[in-house]
GROMACS .gro file of C-alpha atoms in nm:
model
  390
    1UNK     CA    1  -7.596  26.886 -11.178
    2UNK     CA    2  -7.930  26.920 -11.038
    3UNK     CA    3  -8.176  27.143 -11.169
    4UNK     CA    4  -8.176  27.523 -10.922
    5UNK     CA    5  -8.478  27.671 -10.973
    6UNK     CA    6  -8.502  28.059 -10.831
    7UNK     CA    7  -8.867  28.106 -10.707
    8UNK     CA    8  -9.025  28.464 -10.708
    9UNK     CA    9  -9.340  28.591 -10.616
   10UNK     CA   10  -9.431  28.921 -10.813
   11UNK     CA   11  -9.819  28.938 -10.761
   12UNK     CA   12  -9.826  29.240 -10.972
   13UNK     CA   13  -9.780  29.012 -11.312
   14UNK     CA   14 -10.106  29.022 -11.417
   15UNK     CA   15 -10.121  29.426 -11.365
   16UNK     CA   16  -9.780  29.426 -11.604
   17UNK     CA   17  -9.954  29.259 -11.838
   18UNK     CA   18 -10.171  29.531 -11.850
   19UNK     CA   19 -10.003  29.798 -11.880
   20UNK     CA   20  -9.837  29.599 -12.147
   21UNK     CA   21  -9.433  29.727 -12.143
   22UNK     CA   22  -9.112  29.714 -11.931
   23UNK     CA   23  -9.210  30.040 -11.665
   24UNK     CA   24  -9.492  29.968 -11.492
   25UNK     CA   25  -9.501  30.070 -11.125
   26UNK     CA   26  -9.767  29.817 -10.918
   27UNK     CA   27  -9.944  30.060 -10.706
   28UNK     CA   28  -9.814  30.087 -10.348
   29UNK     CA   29 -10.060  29.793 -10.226
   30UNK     CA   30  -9.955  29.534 -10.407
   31UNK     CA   31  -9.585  29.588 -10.350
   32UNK     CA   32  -9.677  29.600  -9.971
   33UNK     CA   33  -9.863  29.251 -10.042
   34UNK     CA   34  -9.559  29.093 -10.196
   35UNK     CA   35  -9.309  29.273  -9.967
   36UNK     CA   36  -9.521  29.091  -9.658
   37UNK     CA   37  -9.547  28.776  -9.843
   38UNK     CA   38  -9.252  28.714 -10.072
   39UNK     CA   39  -9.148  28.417  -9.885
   40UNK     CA   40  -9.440  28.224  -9.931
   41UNK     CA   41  -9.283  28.018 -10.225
   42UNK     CA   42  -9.064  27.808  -9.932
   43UNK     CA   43  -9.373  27.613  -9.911
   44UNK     CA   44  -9.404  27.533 -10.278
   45UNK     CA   45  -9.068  27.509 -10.378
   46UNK     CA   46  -8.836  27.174 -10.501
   47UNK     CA   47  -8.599  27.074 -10.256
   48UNK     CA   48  -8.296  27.272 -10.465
   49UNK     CA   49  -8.565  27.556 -10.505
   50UNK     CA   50  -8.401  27.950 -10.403
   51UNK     CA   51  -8.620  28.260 -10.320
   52UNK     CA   52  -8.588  28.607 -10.475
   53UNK     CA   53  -8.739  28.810 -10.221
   54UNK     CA   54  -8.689  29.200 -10.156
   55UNK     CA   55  -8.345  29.371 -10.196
   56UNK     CA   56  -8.204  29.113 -10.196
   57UNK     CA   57  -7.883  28.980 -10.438
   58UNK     CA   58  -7.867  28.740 -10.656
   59UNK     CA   59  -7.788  28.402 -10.467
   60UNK     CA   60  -7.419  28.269 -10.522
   61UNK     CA   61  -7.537  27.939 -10.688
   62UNK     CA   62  -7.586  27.926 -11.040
   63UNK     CA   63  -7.932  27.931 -11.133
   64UNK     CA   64  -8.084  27.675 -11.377
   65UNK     CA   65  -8.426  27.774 -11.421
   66UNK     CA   66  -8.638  28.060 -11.292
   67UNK     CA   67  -9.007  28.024 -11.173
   68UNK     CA   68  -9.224  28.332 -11.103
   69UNK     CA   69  -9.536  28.389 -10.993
   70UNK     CA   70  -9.600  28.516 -11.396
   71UNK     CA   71  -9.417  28.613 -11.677
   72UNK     CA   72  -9.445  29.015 -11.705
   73UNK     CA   73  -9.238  29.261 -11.934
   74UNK     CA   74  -9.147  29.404 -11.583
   75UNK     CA   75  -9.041  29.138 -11.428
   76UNK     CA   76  -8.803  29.045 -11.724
   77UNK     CA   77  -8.668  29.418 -11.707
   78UNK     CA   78  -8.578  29.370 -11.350
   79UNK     CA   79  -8.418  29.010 -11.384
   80UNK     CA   80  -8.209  29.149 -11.651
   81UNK     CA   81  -8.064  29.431 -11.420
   82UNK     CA   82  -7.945  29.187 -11.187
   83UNK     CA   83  -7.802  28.978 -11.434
   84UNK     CA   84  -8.015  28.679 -11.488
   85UNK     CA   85  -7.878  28.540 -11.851
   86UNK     CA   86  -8.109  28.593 -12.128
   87UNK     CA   87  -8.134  28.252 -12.219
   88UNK     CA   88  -8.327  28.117 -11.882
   89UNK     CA   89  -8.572  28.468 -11.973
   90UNK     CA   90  -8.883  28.452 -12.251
   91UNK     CA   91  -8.749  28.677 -12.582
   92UNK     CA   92  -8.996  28.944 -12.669
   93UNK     CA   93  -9.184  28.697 -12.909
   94UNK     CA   94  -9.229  28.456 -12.625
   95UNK     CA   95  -9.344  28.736 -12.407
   96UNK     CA   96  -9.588  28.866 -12.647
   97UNK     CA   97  -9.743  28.527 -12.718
   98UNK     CA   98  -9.743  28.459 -12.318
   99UNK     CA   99 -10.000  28.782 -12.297
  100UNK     CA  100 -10.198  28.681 -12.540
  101UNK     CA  101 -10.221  28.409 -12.393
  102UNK     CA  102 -10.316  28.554 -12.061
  103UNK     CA  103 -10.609  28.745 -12.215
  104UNK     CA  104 -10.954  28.656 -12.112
  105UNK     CA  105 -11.070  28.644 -12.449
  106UNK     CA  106 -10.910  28.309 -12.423
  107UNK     CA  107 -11.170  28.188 -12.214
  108UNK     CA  108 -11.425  28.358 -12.455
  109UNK     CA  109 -11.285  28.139 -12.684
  110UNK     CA  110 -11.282  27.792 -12.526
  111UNK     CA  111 -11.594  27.811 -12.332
  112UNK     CA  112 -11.836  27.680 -12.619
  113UNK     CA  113 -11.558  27.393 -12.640
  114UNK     CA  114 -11.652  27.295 -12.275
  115UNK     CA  115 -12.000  27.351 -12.244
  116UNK     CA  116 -12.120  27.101 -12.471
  117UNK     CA  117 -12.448  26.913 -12.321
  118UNK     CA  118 -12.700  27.056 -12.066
  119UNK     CA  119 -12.505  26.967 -11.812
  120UNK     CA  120 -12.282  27.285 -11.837
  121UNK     CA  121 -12.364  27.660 -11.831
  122UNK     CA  122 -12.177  27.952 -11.975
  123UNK     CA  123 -12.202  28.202 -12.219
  124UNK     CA  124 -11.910  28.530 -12.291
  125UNK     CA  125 -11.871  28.781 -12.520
  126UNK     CA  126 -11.573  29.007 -12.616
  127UNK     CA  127 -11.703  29.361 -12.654
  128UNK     CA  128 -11.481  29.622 -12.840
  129UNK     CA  129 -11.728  29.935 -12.819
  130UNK     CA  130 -12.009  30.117 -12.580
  131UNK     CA  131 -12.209  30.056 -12.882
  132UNK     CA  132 -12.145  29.702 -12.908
  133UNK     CA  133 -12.198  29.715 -12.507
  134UNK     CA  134 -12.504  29.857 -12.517
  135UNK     CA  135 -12.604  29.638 -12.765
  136UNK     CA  136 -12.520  29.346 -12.562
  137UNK     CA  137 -12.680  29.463 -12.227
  138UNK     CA  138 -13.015  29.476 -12.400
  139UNK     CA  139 -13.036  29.084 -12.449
  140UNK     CA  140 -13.215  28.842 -12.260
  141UNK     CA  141 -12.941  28.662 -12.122
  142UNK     CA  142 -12.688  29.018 -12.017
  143UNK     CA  143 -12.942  29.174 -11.888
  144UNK     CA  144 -12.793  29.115 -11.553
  145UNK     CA  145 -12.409  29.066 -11.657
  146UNK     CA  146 -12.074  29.076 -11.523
  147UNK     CA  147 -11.822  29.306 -11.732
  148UNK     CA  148 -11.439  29.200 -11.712
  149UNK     CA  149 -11.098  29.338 -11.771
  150UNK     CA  150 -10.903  29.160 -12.006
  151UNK     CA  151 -10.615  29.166 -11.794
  152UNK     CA  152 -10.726  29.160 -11.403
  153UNK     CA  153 -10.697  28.944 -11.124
  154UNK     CA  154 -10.839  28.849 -10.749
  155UNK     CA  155 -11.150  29.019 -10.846
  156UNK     CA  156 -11.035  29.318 -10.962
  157UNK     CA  157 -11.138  29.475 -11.293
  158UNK     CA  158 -11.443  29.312 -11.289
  159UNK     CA  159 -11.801  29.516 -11.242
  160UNK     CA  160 -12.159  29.374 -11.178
  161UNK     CA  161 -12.459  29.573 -11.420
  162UNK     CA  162 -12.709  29.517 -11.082
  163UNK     CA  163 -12.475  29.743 -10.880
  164UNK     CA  164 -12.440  30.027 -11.149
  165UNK     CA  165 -12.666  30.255 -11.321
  166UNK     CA  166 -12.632  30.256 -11.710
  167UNK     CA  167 -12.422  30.522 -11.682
  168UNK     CA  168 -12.177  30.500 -11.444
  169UNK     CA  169 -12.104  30.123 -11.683
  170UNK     CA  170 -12.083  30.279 -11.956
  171UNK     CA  171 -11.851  30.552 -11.781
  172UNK     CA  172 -11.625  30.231 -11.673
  173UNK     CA  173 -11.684  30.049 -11.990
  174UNK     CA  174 -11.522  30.369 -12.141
  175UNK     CA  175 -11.200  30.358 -11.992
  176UNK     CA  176 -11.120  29.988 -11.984
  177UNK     CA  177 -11.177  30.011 -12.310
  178UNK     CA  178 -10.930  30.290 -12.373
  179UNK     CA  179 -10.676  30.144 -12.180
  180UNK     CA  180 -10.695  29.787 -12.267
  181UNK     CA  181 -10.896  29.799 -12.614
  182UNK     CA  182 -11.203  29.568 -12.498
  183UNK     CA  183 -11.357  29.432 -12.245
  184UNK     CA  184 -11.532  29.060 -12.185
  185UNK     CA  185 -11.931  29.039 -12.096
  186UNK     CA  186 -12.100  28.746 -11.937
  187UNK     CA  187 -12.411  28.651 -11.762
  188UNK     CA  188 -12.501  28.656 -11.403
  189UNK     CA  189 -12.541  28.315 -11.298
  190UNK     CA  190 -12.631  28.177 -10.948
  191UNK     CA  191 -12.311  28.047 -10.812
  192UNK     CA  192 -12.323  27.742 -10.536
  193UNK     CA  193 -11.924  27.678 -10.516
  194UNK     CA  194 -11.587  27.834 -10.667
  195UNK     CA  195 -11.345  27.552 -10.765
  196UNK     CA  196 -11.091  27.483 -11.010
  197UNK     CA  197 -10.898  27.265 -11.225
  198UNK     CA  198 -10.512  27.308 -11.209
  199UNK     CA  199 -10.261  27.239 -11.499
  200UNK     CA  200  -9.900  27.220 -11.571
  201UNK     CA  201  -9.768  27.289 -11.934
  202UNK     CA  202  -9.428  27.163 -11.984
  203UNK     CA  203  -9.309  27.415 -12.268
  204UNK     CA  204  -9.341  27.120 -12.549
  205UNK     CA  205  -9.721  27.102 -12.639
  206UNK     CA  206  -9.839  26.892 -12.325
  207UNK     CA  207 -10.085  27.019 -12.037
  208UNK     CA  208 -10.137  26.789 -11.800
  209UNK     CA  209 -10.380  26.820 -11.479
  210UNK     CA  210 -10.239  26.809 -11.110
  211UNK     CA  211 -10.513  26.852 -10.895
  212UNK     CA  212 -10.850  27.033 -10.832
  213UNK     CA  213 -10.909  27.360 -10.636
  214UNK     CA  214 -11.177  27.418 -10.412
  215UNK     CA  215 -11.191  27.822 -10.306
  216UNK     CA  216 -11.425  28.074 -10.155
  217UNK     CA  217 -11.470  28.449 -10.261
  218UNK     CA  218 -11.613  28.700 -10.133
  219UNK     CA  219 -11.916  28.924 -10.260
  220UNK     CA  220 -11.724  29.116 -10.548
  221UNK     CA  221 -11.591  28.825 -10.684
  222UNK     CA  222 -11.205  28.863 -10.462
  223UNK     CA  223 -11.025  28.558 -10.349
  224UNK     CA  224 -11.116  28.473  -9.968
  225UNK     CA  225 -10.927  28.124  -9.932
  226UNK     CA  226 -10.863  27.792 -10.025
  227UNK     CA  227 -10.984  27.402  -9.926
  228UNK     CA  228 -10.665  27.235  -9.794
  229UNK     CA  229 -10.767  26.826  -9.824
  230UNK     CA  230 -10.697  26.540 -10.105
  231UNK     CA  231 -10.833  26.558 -10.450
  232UNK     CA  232 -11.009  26.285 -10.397
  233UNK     CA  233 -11.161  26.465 -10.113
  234UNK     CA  234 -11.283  26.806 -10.311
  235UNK     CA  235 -11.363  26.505 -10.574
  236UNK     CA  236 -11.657  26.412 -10.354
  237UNK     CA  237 -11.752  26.726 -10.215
  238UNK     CA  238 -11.783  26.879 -10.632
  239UNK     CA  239 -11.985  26.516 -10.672
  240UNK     CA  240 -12.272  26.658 -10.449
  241UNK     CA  241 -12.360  26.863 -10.688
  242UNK     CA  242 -12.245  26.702 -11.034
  243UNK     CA  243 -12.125  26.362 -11.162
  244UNK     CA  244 -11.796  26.300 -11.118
  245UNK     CA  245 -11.752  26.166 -11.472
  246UNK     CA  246 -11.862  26.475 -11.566
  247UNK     CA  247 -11.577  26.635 -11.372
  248UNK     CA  248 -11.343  26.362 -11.570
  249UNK     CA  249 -11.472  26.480 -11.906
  250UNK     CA  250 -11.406  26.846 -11.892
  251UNK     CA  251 -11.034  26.778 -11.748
  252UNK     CA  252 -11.001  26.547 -12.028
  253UNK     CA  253 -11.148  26.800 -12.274
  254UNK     CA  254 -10.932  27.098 -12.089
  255UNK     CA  255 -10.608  26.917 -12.126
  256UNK     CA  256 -10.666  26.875 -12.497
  257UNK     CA  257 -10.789  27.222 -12.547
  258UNK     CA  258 -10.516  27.361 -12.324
  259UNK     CA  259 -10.217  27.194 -12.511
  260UNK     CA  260 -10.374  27.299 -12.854
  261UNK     CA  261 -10.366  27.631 -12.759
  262UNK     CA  262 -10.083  27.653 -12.582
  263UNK     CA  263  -9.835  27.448 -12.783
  264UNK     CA  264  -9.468  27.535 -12.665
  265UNK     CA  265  -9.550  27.917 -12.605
  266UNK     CA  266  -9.524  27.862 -12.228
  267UNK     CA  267  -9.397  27.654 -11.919
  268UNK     CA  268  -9.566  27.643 -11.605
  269UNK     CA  269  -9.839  27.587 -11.373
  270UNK     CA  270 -10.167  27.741 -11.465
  271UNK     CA  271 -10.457  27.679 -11.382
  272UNK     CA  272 -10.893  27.728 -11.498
  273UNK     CA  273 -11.177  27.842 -11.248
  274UNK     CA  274 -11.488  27.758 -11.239
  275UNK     CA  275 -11.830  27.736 -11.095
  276UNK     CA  276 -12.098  27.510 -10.990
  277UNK     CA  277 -12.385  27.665 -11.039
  278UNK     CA  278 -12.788  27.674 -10.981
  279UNK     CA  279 -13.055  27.634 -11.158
  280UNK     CA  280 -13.459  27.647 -11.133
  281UNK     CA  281 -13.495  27.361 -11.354
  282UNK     CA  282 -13.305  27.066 -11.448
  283UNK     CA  283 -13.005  26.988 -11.444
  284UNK     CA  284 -13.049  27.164 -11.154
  285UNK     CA  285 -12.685  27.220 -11.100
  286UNK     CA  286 -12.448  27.245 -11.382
  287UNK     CA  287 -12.093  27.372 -11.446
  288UNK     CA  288 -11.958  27.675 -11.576
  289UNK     CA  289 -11.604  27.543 -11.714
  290UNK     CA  290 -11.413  27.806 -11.804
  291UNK     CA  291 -11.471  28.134 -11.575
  292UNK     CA  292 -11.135  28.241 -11.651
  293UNK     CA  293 -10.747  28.091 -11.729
  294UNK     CA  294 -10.503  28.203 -11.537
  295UNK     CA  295 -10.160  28.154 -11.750
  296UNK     CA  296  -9.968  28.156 -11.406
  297UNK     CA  297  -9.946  28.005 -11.056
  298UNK     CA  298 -10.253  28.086 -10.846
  299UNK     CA  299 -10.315  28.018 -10.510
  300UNK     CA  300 -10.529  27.730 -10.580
  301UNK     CA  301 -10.157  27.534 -10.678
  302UNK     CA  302 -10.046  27.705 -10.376
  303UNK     CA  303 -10.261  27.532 -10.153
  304UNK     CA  304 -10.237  27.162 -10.349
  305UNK     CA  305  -9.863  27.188 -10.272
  306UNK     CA  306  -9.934  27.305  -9.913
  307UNK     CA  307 -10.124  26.998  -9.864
  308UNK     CA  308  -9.932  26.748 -10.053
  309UNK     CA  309  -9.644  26.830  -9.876
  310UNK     CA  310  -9.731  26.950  -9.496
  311UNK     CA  311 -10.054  26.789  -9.410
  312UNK     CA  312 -10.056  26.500  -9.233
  313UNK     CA  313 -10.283  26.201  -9.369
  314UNK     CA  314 -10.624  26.252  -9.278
  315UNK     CA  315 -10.611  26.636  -9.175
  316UNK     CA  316 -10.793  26.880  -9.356
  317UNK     CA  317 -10.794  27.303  -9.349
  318UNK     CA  318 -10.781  27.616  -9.523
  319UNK     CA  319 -10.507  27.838  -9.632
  320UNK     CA  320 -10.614  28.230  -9.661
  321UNK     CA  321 -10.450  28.529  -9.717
  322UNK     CA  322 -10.540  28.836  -9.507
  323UNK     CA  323 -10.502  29.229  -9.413
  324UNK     CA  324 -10.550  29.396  -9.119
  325UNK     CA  325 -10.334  29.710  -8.946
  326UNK     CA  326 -10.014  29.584  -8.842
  327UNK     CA  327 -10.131  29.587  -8.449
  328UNK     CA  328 -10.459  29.414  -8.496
  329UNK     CA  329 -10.264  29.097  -8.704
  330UNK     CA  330  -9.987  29.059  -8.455
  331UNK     CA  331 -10.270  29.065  -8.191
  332UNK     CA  332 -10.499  28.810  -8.407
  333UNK     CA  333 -10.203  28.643  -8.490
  334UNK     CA  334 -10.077  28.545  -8.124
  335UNK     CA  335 -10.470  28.451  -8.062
  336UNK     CA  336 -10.498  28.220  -8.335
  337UNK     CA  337 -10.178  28.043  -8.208
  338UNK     CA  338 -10.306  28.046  -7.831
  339UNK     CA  339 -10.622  27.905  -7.931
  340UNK     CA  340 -10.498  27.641  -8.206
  341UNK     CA  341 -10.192  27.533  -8.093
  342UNK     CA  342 -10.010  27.335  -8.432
  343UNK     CA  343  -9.970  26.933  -8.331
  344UNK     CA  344  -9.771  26.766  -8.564
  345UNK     CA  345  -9.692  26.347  -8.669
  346UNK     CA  346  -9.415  26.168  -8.572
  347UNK     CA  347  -9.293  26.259  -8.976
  348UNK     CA  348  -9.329  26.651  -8.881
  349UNK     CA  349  -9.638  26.692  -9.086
  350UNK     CA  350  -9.955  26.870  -8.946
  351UNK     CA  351 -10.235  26.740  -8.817
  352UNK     CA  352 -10.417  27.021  -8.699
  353UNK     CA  353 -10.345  27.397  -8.575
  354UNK     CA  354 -10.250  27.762  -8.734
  355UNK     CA  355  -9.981  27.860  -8.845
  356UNK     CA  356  -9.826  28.138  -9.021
  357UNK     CA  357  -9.699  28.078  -9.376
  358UNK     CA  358  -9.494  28.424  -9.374
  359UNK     CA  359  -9.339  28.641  -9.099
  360UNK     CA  360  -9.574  28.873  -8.860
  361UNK     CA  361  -9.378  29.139  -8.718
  362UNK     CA  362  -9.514  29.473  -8.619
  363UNK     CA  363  -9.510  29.636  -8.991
  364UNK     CA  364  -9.684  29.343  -9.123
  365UNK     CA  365 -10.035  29.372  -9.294
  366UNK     CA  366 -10.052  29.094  -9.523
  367UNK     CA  367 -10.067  28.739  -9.378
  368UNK     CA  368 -10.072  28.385  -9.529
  369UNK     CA  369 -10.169  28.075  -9.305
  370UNK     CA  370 -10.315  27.779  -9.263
  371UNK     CA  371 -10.581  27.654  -9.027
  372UNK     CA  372 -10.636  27.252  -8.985
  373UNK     CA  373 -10.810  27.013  -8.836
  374UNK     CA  374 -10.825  26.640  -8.829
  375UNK     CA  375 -11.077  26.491  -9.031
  376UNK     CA  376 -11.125  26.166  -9.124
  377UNK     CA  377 -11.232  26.288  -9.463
  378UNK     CA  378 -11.505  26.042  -9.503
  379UNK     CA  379 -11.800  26.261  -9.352
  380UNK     CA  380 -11.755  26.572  -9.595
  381UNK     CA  381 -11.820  26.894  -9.431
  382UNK     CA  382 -11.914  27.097  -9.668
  383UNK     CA  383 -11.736  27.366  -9.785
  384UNK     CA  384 -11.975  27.550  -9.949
  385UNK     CA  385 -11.884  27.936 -10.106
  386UNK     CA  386 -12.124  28.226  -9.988
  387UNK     CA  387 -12.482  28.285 -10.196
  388UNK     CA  388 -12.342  28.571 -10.409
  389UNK     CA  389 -12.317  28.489 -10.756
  390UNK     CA  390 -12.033  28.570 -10.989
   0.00000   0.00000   0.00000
């Protein structure tokens, strides 16, 4: 019998985690996002792949496997109420292990693993008191730092020292660290382009890499969109700035790291940003290897799929996800498809165009599409992220 696989897009996971038990609530934005967007996983799903999406009930066919966006104590709670069978959900230890996991102090922890020669930046700390904070913020290199939730995602949670007096931080450090018991600390560094390594653990002590992912944010650090090409096509574009054996090292390195730490405590795609970053002296450019993990799919894997699977050979684009009011997207939206009308191969696939990834009605806010192009991918355009560092 082939393998069903029951896809499910809670964006909230990382929120859960949180929190940290069975009844959290996402706030009333992020269930609109995932409301607007829950069928985005048709365009990463296998072929025998289902979609849990809204109200609705359990699909007839017996599931074999489930696949969220992230594991959350939530999430479990709600599977159980519509009767998913225990055995295809984590037990509390697995749970408990998967958040742990899912803590940035993770990435605290593997970063002086990575950056091992001058060819890397990188520095974190985990901080567990204002005192310690304070402490921190008076050394050479926080000065001008970035302070981080330990659970927190698409830029959220996250709060620059240059855009805060010392006390409104150490009113935020405060409170993070009442909720969540610590906080992570890092430098400011000069960021030239976002990108990513993406992983897949398969549950028995193996991590193995699937592709790179080349992304843009915006000023406060939030997730603008994603590079749609090959991977050897972001390879050469990351090569502008470093070696690519370099790039081969620290995926070597990662994988090793990775599947140490992991061991069988979890199954999935995950996946490790990082930056390229700039310097006033040589190297001149260098990379920071381990930003963050995130223990779950990301929309970096999103868009490797998208493009392994829809693009036609020798296109290139960008997948993004957006909000405006519901009148100004269905009016942008029926623009965008005007202007770029989608042309496709003889094989279906795309060669250039927009197109929505999820339904645009009049109550919609959130949008995913795609935008493409054809490109030979020899002359790389680059795709460079704004100036702001991270």
């Amino acid at each position: 019998m082939n393998e069903i696989s029951l896809y499910i897009l809670n964006l909230d996971s990382d929120l859960s985690l949180a929190h940290g038990d069975s009844h959290f609530i996402p706030p009333a934005s992020i269930r609109k996002m995932t409301d607007d967007l829950c069928l985005l996983p048709r365009w990463y799903k296998g072929e025998d792949g289902l979609i849990l999406a809204g109200g609705q009930a359990l699909p007839a066919r017996k599931i074999t496997k489930i696949k969220p966006w992230g594991w959350s104590p939530s999430l479990i709670k709600r599977l159980e109420a519509i009767g998913i069978p225990a055995n295809l959900l984590p037990d509390s230890a697995q749970m408990e292990a998967i958040r742990r996991l899912s803590h940035r102090s993770l990435a605290v922890r593997l970063l002086p693993k990575l950056a091992v020669s001058q060819r890397y930046c990188g520095e974190s700390m985990e901080i567990f008191s204002v005192e310690q904070l304070r402490d921190c913020l008076n050394k050479p290199p926080y000065r001008n730092a970035v302070l981080k939730a330990p659970w927190s995602s698409s830029g959220k949670g996250i709060l620059y020292t240059s855009t805060r007096g010392r006390d409104d931080t150490e009113a935020w450090s405060r409170k993070l660290l009442q909720k969540q018991g610590s906080l992570m600390a890092e430098p400011f560094y000069e960021k030239a382009q976002d990108f990513a390594m993406e992983f897949c653990a398969d549950g028995k002590g193996r991590v193995k890499f699937i592709g790179y992912s080349v992304f843009q944010t915006n000023g406060k650090g939030r997730y603008s969109h994603n590079l749609l090409a090959s991977n050897a096509y972001m390879k050469r574009l990351l090569g502008a700035w470093v070696p690519p054996a370099l790039l081969d090292a620290t995926r070597t390195r990662l994988e090793k790291l990775l599947a140490a730490c992991i061991g069988k405590a979890y199954e999935g795609c995950l996946g490790v940003d990082m930056m390229v970053c700039r310097f006033g002296e040589p190297p001149f450019f260098r990379i920071h290897p381990c930003v963050e993990i995130n223990l779950r799919m990301n929309m970096g894997i999103v868009a490797r799929k998208i493009y392994d699977k829809h693009l036609s050979a020798g296109s290139t684009g960008t997948f993004q996800i957006d909000r405006l009011p519901p009148a100004e997207l269905i009016k942008d939206h029926e623009a965008k498809e005007r202007a770029f009308p989608l042309v496709r191969d003889a094989e279906g696939k795309i060669i250039s165009g927009y197109l929505a990834l999820t339904p645009v009605n009049r109550r919609t806010e959130y949008r995913a599409y795609l935008l493409c192009t054809r490109s030979t991918q020899a002359e790389d355009a680059p795709f460079s992220s704004d100036t702001n560092t991270r």
